[in-house]
Short mmCIF file of C-alpha atoms and ligand atoms in Angstrom, two decimals:
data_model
loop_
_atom_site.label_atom_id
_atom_site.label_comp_id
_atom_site.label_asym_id
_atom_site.label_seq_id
_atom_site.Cartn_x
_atom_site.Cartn_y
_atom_site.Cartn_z
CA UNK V 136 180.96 142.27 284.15
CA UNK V 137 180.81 138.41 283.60
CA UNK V 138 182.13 137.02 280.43
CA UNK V 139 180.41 134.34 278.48
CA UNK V 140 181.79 130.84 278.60
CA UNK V 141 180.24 127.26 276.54
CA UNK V 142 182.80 125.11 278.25
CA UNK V 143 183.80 124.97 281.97
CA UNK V 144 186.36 122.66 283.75
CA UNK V 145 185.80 123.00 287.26
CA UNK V 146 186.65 121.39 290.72
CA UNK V 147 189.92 120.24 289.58
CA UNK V 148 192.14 119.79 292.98
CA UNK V 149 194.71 120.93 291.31
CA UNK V 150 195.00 123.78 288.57
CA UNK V 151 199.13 124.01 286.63
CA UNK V 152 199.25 126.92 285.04
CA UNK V 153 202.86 128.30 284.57
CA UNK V 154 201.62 131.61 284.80
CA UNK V 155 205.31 132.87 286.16
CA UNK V 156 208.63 132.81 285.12
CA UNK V 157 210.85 130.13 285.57
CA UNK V 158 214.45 131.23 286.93
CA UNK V 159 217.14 131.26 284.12
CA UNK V 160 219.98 129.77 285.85
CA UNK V 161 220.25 126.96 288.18
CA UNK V 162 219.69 128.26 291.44
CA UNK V 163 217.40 126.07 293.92
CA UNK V 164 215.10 128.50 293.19
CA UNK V 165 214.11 126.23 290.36
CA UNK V 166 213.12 123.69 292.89
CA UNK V 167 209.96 126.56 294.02
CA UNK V 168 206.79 125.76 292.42
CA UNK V 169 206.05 129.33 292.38
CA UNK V 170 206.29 129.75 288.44
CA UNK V 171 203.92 126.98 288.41
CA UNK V 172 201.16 129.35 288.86
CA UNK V 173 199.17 126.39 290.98
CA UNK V 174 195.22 127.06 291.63
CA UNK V 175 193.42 124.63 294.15
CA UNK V 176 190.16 123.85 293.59
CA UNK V 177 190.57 125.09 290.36
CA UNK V 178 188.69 125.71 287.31
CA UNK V 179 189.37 126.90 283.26
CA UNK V 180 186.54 128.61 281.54
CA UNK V 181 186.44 129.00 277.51
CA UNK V 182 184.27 130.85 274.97
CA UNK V 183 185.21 128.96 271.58
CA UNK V 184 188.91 128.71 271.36
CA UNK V 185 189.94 130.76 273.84
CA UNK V 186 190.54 130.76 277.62
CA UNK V 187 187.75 133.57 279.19
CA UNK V 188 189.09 132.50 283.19
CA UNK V 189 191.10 130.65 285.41
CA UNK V 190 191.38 130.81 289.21
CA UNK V 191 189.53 129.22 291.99
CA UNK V 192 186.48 127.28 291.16
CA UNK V 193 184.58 129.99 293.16
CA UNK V 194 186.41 133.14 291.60
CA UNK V 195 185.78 131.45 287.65
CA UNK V 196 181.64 130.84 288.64
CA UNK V 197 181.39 134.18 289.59
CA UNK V 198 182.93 135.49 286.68
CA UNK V 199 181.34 133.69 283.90
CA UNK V 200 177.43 133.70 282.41
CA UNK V 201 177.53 129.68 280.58
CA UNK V 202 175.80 130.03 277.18
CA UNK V 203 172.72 127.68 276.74
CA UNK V 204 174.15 124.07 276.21
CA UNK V 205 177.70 124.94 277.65
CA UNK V 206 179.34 122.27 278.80
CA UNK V 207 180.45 121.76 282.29
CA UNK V 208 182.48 118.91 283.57
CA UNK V 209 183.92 118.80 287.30
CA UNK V 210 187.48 117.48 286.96
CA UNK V 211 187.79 116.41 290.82
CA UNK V 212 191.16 114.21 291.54
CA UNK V 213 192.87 114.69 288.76
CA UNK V 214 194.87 117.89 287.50
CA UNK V 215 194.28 120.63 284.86
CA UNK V 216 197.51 121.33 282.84
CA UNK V 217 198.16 123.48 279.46
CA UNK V 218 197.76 120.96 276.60
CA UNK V 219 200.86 119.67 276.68
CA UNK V 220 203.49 120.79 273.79
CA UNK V 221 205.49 118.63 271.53
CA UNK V 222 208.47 120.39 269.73
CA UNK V 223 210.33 117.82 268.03
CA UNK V 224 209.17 115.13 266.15
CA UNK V 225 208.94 112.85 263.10
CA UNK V 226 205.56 111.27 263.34
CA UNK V 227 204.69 111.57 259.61
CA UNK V 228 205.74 107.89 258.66
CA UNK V 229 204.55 104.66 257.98
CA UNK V 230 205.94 101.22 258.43
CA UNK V 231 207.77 99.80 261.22
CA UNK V 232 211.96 99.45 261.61
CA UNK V 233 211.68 96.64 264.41
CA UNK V 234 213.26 94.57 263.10
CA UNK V 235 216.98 97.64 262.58
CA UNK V 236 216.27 98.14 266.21
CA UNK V 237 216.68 94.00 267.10
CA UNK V 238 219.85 94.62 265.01
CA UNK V 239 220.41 97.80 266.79
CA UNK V 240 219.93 95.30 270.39
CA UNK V 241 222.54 93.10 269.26
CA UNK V 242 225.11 95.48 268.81
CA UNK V 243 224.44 97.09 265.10
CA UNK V 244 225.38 100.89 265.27
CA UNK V 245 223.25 103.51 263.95
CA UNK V 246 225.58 104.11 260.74
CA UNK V 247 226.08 100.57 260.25
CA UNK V 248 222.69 100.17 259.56
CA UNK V 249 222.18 103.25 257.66
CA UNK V 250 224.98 101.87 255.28
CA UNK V 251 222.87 98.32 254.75
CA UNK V 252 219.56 100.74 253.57
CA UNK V 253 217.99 101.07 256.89
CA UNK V 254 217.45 103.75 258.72
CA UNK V 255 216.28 106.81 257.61
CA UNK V 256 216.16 105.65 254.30
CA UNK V 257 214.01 102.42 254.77
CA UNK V 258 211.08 105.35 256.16
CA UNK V 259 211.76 107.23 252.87
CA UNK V 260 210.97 104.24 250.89
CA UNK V 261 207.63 103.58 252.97
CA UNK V 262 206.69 107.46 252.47
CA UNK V 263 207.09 107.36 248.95
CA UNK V 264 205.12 104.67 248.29
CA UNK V 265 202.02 105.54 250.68
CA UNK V 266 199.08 107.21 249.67
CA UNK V 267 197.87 110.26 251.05
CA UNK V 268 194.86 109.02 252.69
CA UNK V 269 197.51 106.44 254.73
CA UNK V 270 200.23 108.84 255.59
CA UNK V 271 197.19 111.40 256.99
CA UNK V 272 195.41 107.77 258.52
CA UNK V 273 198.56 107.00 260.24
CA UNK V 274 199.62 110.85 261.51
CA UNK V 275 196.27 111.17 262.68
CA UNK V 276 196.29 107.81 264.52
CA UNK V 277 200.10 108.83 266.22
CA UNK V 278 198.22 112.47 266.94
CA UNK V 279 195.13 111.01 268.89
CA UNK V 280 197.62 108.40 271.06
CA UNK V 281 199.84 111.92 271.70
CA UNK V 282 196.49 113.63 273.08
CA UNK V 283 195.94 110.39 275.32
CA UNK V 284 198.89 111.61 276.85
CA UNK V 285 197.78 115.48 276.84
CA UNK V 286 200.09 116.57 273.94
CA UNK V 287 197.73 119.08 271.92
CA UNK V 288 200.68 120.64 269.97
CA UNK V 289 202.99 118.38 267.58
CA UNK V 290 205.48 119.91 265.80
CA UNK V 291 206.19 117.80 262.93
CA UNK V 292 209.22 117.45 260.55
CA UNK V 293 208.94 116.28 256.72
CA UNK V 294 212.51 114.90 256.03
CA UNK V 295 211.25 111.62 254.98
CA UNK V 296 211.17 112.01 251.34
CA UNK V 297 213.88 113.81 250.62
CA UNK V 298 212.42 114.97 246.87
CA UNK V 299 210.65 118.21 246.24
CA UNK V 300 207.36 117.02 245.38
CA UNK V 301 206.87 114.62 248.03
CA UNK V 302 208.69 116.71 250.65
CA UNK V 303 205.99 119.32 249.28
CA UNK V 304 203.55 116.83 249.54
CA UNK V 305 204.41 115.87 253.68
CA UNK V 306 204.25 119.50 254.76
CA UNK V 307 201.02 119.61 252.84
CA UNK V 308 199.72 116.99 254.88
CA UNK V 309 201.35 117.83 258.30
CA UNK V 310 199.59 121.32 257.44
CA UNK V 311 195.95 119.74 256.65
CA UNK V 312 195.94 118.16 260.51
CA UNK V 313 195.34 121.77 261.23
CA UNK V 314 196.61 124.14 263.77
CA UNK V 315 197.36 121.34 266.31
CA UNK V 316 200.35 120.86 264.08
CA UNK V 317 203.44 122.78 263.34
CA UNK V 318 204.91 121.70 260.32
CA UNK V 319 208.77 121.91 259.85
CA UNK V 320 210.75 121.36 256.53
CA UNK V 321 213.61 119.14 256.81
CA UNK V 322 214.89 118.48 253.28
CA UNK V 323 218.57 118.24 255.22
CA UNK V 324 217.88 114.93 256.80
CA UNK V 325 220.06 112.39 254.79
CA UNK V 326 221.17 112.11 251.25
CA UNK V 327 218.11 110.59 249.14
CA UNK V 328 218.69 106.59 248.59
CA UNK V 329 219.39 107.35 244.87
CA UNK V 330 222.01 109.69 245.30
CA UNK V 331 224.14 108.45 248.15
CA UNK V 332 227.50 107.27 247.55
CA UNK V 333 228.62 109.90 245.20
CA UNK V 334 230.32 112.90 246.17
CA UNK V 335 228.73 114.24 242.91
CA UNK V 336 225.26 113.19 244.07
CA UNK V 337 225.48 114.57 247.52
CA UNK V 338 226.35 118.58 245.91
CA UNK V 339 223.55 118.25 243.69
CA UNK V 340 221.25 117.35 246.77
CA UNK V 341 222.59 120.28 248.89
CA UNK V 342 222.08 122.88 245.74
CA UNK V 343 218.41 121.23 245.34
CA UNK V 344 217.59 121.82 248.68
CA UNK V 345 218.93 125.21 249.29
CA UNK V 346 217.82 126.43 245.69
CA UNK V 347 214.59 124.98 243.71
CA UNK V 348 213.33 122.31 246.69
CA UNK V 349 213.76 125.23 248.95
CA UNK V 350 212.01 128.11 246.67
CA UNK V 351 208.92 125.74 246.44
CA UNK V 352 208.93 125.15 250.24
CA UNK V 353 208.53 128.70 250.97
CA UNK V 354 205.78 129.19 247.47
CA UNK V 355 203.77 126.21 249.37
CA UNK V 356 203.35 128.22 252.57
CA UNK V 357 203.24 125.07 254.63
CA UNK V 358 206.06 124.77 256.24
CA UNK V 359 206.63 126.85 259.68
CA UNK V 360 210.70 126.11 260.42
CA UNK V 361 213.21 124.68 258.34
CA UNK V 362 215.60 122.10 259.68
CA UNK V 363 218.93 120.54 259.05
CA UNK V 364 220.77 117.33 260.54
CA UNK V 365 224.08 119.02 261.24
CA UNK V 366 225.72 116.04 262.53
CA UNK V 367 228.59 113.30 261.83
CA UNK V 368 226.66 111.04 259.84
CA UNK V 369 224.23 114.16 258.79
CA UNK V 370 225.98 117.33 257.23
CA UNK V 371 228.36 119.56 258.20
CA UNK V 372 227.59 122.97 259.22
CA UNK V 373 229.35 124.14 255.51
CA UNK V 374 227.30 121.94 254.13
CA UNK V 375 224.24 122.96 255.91
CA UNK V 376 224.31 126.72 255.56
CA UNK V 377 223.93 127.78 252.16
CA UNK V 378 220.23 126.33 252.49
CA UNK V 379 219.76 127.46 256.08
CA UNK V 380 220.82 131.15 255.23
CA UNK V 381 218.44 131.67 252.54
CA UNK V 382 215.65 130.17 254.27
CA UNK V 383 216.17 132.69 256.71
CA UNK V 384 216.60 135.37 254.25
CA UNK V 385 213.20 134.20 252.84
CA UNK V 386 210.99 133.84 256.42
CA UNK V 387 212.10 130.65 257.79
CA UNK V 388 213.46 130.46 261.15
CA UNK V 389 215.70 127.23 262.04
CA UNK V 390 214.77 124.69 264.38
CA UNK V 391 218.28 122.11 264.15
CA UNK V 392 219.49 118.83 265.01
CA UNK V 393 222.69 119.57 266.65
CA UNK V 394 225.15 116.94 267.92
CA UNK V 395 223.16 113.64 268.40
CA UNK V 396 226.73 111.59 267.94
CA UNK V 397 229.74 114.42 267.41
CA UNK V 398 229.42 117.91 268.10
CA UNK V 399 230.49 119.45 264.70
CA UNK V 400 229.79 122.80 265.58
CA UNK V 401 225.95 122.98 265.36
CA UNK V 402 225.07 125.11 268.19
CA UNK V 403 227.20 127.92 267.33
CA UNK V 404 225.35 127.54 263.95
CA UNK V 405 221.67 128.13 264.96
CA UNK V 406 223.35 131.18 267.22
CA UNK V 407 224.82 132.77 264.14
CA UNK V 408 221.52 131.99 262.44
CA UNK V 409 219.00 132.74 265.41
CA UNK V 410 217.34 129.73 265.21
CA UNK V 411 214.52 128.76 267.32
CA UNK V 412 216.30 125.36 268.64
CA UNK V 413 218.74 123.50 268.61
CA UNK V 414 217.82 119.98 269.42
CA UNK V 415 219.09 116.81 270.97
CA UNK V 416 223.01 117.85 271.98
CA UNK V 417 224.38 114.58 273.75
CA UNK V 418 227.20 116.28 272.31
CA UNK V 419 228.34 120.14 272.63
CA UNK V 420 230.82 122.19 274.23
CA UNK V 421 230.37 124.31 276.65
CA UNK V 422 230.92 127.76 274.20
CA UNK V 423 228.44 126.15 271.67
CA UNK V 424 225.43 126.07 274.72
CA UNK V 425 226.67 129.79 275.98
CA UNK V 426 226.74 130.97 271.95
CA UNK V 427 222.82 129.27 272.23
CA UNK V 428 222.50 131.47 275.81
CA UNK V 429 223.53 134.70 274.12
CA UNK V 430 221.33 133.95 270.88
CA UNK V 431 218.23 132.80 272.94
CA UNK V 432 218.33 129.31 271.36
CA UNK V 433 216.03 126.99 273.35
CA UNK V 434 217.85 123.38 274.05
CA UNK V 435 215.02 120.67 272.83
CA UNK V 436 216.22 117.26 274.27
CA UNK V 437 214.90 114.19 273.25
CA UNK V 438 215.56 111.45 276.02
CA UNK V 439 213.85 108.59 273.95
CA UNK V 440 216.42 108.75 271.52
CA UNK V 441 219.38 109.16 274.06
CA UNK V 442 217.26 105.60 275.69
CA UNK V 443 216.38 104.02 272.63
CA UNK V 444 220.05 104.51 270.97
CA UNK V 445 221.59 103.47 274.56
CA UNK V 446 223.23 106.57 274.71
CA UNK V 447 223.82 108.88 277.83
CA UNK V 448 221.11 111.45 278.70
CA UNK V 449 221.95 114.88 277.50
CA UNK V 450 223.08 117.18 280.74
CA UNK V 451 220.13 119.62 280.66
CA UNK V 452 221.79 121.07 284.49
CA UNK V 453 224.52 121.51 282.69
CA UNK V 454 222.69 123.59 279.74
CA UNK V 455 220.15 125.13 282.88
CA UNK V 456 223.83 126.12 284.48
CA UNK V 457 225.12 128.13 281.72
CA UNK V 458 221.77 129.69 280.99
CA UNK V 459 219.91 127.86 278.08
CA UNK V 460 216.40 127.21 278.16
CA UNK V 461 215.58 123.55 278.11
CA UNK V 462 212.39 121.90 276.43
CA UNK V 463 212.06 117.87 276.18
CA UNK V 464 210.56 116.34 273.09
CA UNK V 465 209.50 112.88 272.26
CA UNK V 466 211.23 112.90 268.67
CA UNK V 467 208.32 110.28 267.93
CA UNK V 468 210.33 108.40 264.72
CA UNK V 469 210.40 104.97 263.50
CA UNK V 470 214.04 104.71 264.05
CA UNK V 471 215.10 106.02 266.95
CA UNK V 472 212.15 106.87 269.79
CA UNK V 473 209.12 105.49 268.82
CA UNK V 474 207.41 107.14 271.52
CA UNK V 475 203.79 109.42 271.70
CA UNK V 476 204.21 110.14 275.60
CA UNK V 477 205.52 113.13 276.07
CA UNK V 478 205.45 112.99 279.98
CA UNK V 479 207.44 110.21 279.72
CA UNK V 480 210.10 112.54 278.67
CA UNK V 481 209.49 114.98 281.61
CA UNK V 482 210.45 111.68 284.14
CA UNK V 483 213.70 111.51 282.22
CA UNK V 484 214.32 115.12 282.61
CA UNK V 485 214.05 115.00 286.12
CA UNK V 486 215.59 111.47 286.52
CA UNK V 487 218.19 111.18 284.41
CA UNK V 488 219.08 114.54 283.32
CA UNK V 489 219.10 117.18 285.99
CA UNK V 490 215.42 118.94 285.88
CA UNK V 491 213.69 119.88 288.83
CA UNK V 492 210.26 118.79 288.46
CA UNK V 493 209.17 122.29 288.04
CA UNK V 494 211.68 123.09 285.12
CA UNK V 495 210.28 119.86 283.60
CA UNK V 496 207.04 121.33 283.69
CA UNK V 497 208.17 123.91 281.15
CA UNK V 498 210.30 121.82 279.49
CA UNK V 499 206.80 120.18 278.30
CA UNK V 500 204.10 123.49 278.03
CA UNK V 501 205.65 126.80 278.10
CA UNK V 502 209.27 126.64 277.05
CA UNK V 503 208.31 124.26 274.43
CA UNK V 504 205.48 126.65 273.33
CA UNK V 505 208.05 129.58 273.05
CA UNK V 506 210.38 127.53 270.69
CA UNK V 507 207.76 127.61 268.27
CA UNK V 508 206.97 130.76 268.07
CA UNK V 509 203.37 130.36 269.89
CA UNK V 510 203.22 132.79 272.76
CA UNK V 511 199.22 131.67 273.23
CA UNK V 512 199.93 127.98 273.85
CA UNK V 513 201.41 125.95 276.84
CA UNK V 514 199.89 128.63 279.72
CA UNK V 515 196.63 128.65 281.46
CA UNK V 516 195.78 132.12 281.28
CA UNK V 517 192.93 134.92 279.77
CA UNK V 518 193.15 135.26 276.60
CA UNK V 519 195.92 132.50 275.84
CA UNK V 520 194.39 129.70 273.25
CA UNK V 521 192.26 127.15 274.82
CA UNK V 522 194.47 124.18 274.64
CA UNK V 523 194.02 122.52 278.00
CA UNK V 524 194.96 118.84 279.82
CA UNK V 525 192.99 117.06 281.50
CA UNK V 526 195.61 115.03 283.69
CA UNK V 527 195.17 111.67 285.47
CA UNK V 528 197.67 112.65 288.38
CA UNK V 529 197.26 113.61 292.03
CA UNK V 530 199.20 116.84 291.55
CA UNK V 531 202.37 118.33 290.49
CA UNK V 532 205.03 116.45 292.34
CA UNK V 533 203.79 113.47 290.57
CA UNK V 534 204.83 114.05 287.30
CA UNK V 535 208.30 112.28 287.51
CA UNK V 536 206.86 110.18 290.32
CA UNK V 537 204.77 107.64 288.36
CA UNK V 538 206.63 105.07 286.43
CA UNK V 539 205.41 105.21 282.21
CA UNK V 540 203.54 108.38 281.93
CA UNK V 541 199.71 109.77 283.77
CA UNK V 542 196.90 109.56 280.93
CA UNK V 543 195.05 112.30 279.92
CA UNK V 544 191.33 111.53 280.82
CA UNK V 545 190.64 114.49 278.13
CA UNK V 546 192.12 117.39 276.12
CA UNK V 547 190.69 120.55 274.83
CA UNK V 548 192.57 122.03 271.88
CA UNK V 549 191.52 125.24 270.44
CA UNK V 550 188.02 125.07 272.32
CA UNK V 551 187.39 121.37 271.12
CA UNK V 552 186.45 118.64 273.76
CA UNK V 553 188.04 115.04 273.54
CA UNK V 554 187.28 112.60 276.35
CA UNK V 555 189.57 109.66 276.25
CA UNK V 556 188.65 107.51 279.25
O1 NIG A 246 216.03 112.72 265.46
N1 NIG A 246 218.88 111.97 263.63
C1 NIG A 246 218.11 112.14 262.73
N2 NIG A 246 216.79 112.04 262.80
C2 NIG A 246 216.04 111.26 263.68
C3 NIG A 246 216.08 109.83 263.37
C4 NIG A 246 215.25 109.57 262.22
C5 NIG A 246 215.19 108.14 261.83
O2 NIG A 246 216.03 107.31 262.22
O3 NIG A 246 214.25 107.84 261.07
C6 NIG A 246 216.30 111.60 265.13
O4 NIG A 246 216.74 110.76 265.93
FE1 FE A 247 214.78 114.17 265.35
#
């Protein structure tokens, strides 16, 4: 029986659709495009906001009745991907910090300007001060320039007001973008301005966040995943697990930054908790990643920070090697990767940090899809959400291949058509 479609991508040369399963260690086997799932001549049919068939463009005609006005547009050279999958970033700010990283590219060090009221707390200022209509203006603006690049899934962290009715008030608006967003609470990002420097100050912060900030987190029903910045110049994993504990207790899974500059024992931290991620690790020992193995903690590395910082890539082999799954982020922030192209980040994967092409693939749709909980996003399959890519490359080899990243000539997410060319 033929299933009724109002949208049809066909004639695509090539169809990605990471129908397998990518190998979890690091045998060459990762260097097989098998899990790819790839379909030539290819097409994606949808009813609404759901995927209805893929396969050959053939197969998909033959299986589909288009509803009157259905939309059909033949892809031809360039490639249909799952709408690409963003799982770790900042982009709910406004103002820029160009002029901390010309400090930063004469030699200033990330705490050194954190301790002259840059940094983080320069975008909590900006926050603060910005109107609702501006913060949603300028998170739609960084949403749009993430679809030109075929991202259809942001996860997005609050973390840049540090004050319960304004960190309320970011999830709140990370939330109102809709399902294309995944909004994360991250009242564990710094010490707010006006109580840094006391030892005093910084205990009444942590007891805010884990208690009353934290109770009205959960009552708001925004937020998806709670964060922490267990770090060296963040907070210790003491520090950091009174608040993450409870969250858990109360429905909210972790997502972590874990050893940007020191490893101070954040990956063994989202094992114990059974977080979703632990993110960035340029530094972590090798028990930490197998603790994250054993726990089923996805690695999310963010190479425009490691490049924007001047830092070394993290090793994702060496994470592959000992069995953790790997997804790449852009970490879009004002401070430290202000970057919307997340295949950027897939060239740095496979470049700099170990990937096979294939794995970086994942890295980007599928993986990244399963560290937020969304089973129905980053595959091309029946039934999965329709959140497709549109891809201006001439296949899958290409990926890494082109220097800056491939545009996306348009995007579907949740059924919805957006033509960018
Ligand atoms: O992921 N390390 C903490 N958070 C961000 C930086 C945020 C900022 O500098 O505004 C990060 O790199
Ligand atoms: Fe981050």
């Amino acid at each position: 029986m033929r299933v009724a479609a109002n949208l049809l991508l066909r004639h695509a040369r090539e169809v990605l659709t990471c129908s397998g399963k990518l190998p979890t260690s690091a045998a060459r086997a990762d260097f097989d495009p098998a899990p790819l799932g790839l379909i030539e001549d290819g097409a994606v049919a949808i009813a609404d906001d759901r995927i209805v068939a893929v396969g050959r463009t053939a197969e998909v005609e033959r299986s589909v009745t288009l509803t009157p006005g259905a939309t059909v547009i033949d892809v031809g050279d360039a490639m249909l991907t799952p709408g690409l999958v963003d799982a770790h970033t900042h982009s709910l700010f406004v103002g820029s910090r160009a002029g901390e990283f010309s400090l930063r590219v004469q030699g200033a060090g990330y705490a050194e300007i954190a301790a002259k009221g840059g940094g983080i707390a320069a975008s909590v200022k900006a926050l603060r001060g910005a109107t609702d209509e501006a913060l949603r203006a300028a998170l739609g603006r960084r949403l749009d320039a993430m679809a030109r690049f075929g991202t259809t899934t942001v996860e997005v962290k609050s973390g840049y007001a540090l004050e319960t009715a304004q960190e309320l008030r970011s999830l709140k608006l990370a939330r109102s973008m809709g399902d294309r967003v995944v909004p994360t609470f991250l009242g564990l990002h710094a010490v707010p301005p006006e109580l840094r420097g006391t030892e005093d100050g910084r205990a009444r912060y942590l007891a805010t966040v884990a208690g009353r900030m934290l109770d009205a987190v959960v009552a708001g029903g925004d937020a998806r995943f709670i964060d922490a910045y267990v770090d060296g110049p963040g907070f210790s994993v003491a520090e950091c697990a009174p608040a993450l504990e409870r969250a858990k207790a109360l429905g909210l899974r972790a997502r972590l930054h874990v050893g940007q500059f020191e490893d101070v024992g954040g990956a063994q931290l989202a094992a114990s908790l059974g977080a979703a991620s632990a993110d960035h690790l340029e530094h972590v020992s090798d028990e930490g990643l197998r603790a994250m193995a054993a726990a089923d903690v996805t690695a999310v590395l963010l190479p425009g920070a490691a490049f924007s910082l001047g830092q070394a890539m993290p090793d994702a082999r060496r994470m592959r090697a000992l069995g953790v799954a790997v997804a790449l982020a852009t970490d879009c922030n004002p401070g430290t990767s202000h970057c919307d192209a997340l295949p950027w980040m897939a060239a740095f994967g496979v470049r700099q940090m170990g990937l096979s092409t294939v794995e970086a693939w994942f890295a980007i749709t599928a993986t990244a899809a399963g560290c937020l909980d969304l089973s129905d996003r980053g595959r091309l399959a029946v039934g999965a959400r329709a959140d497709v890519a549109v891809l201006d490359l001439p296949g899958w080899e290409a990926l890494p291949y082109v220097l800056g990243s491939p545009r996306a000539l348009a995007t579907v997410t949740a059924g919805a058509l957006r033509r960018w060319e």
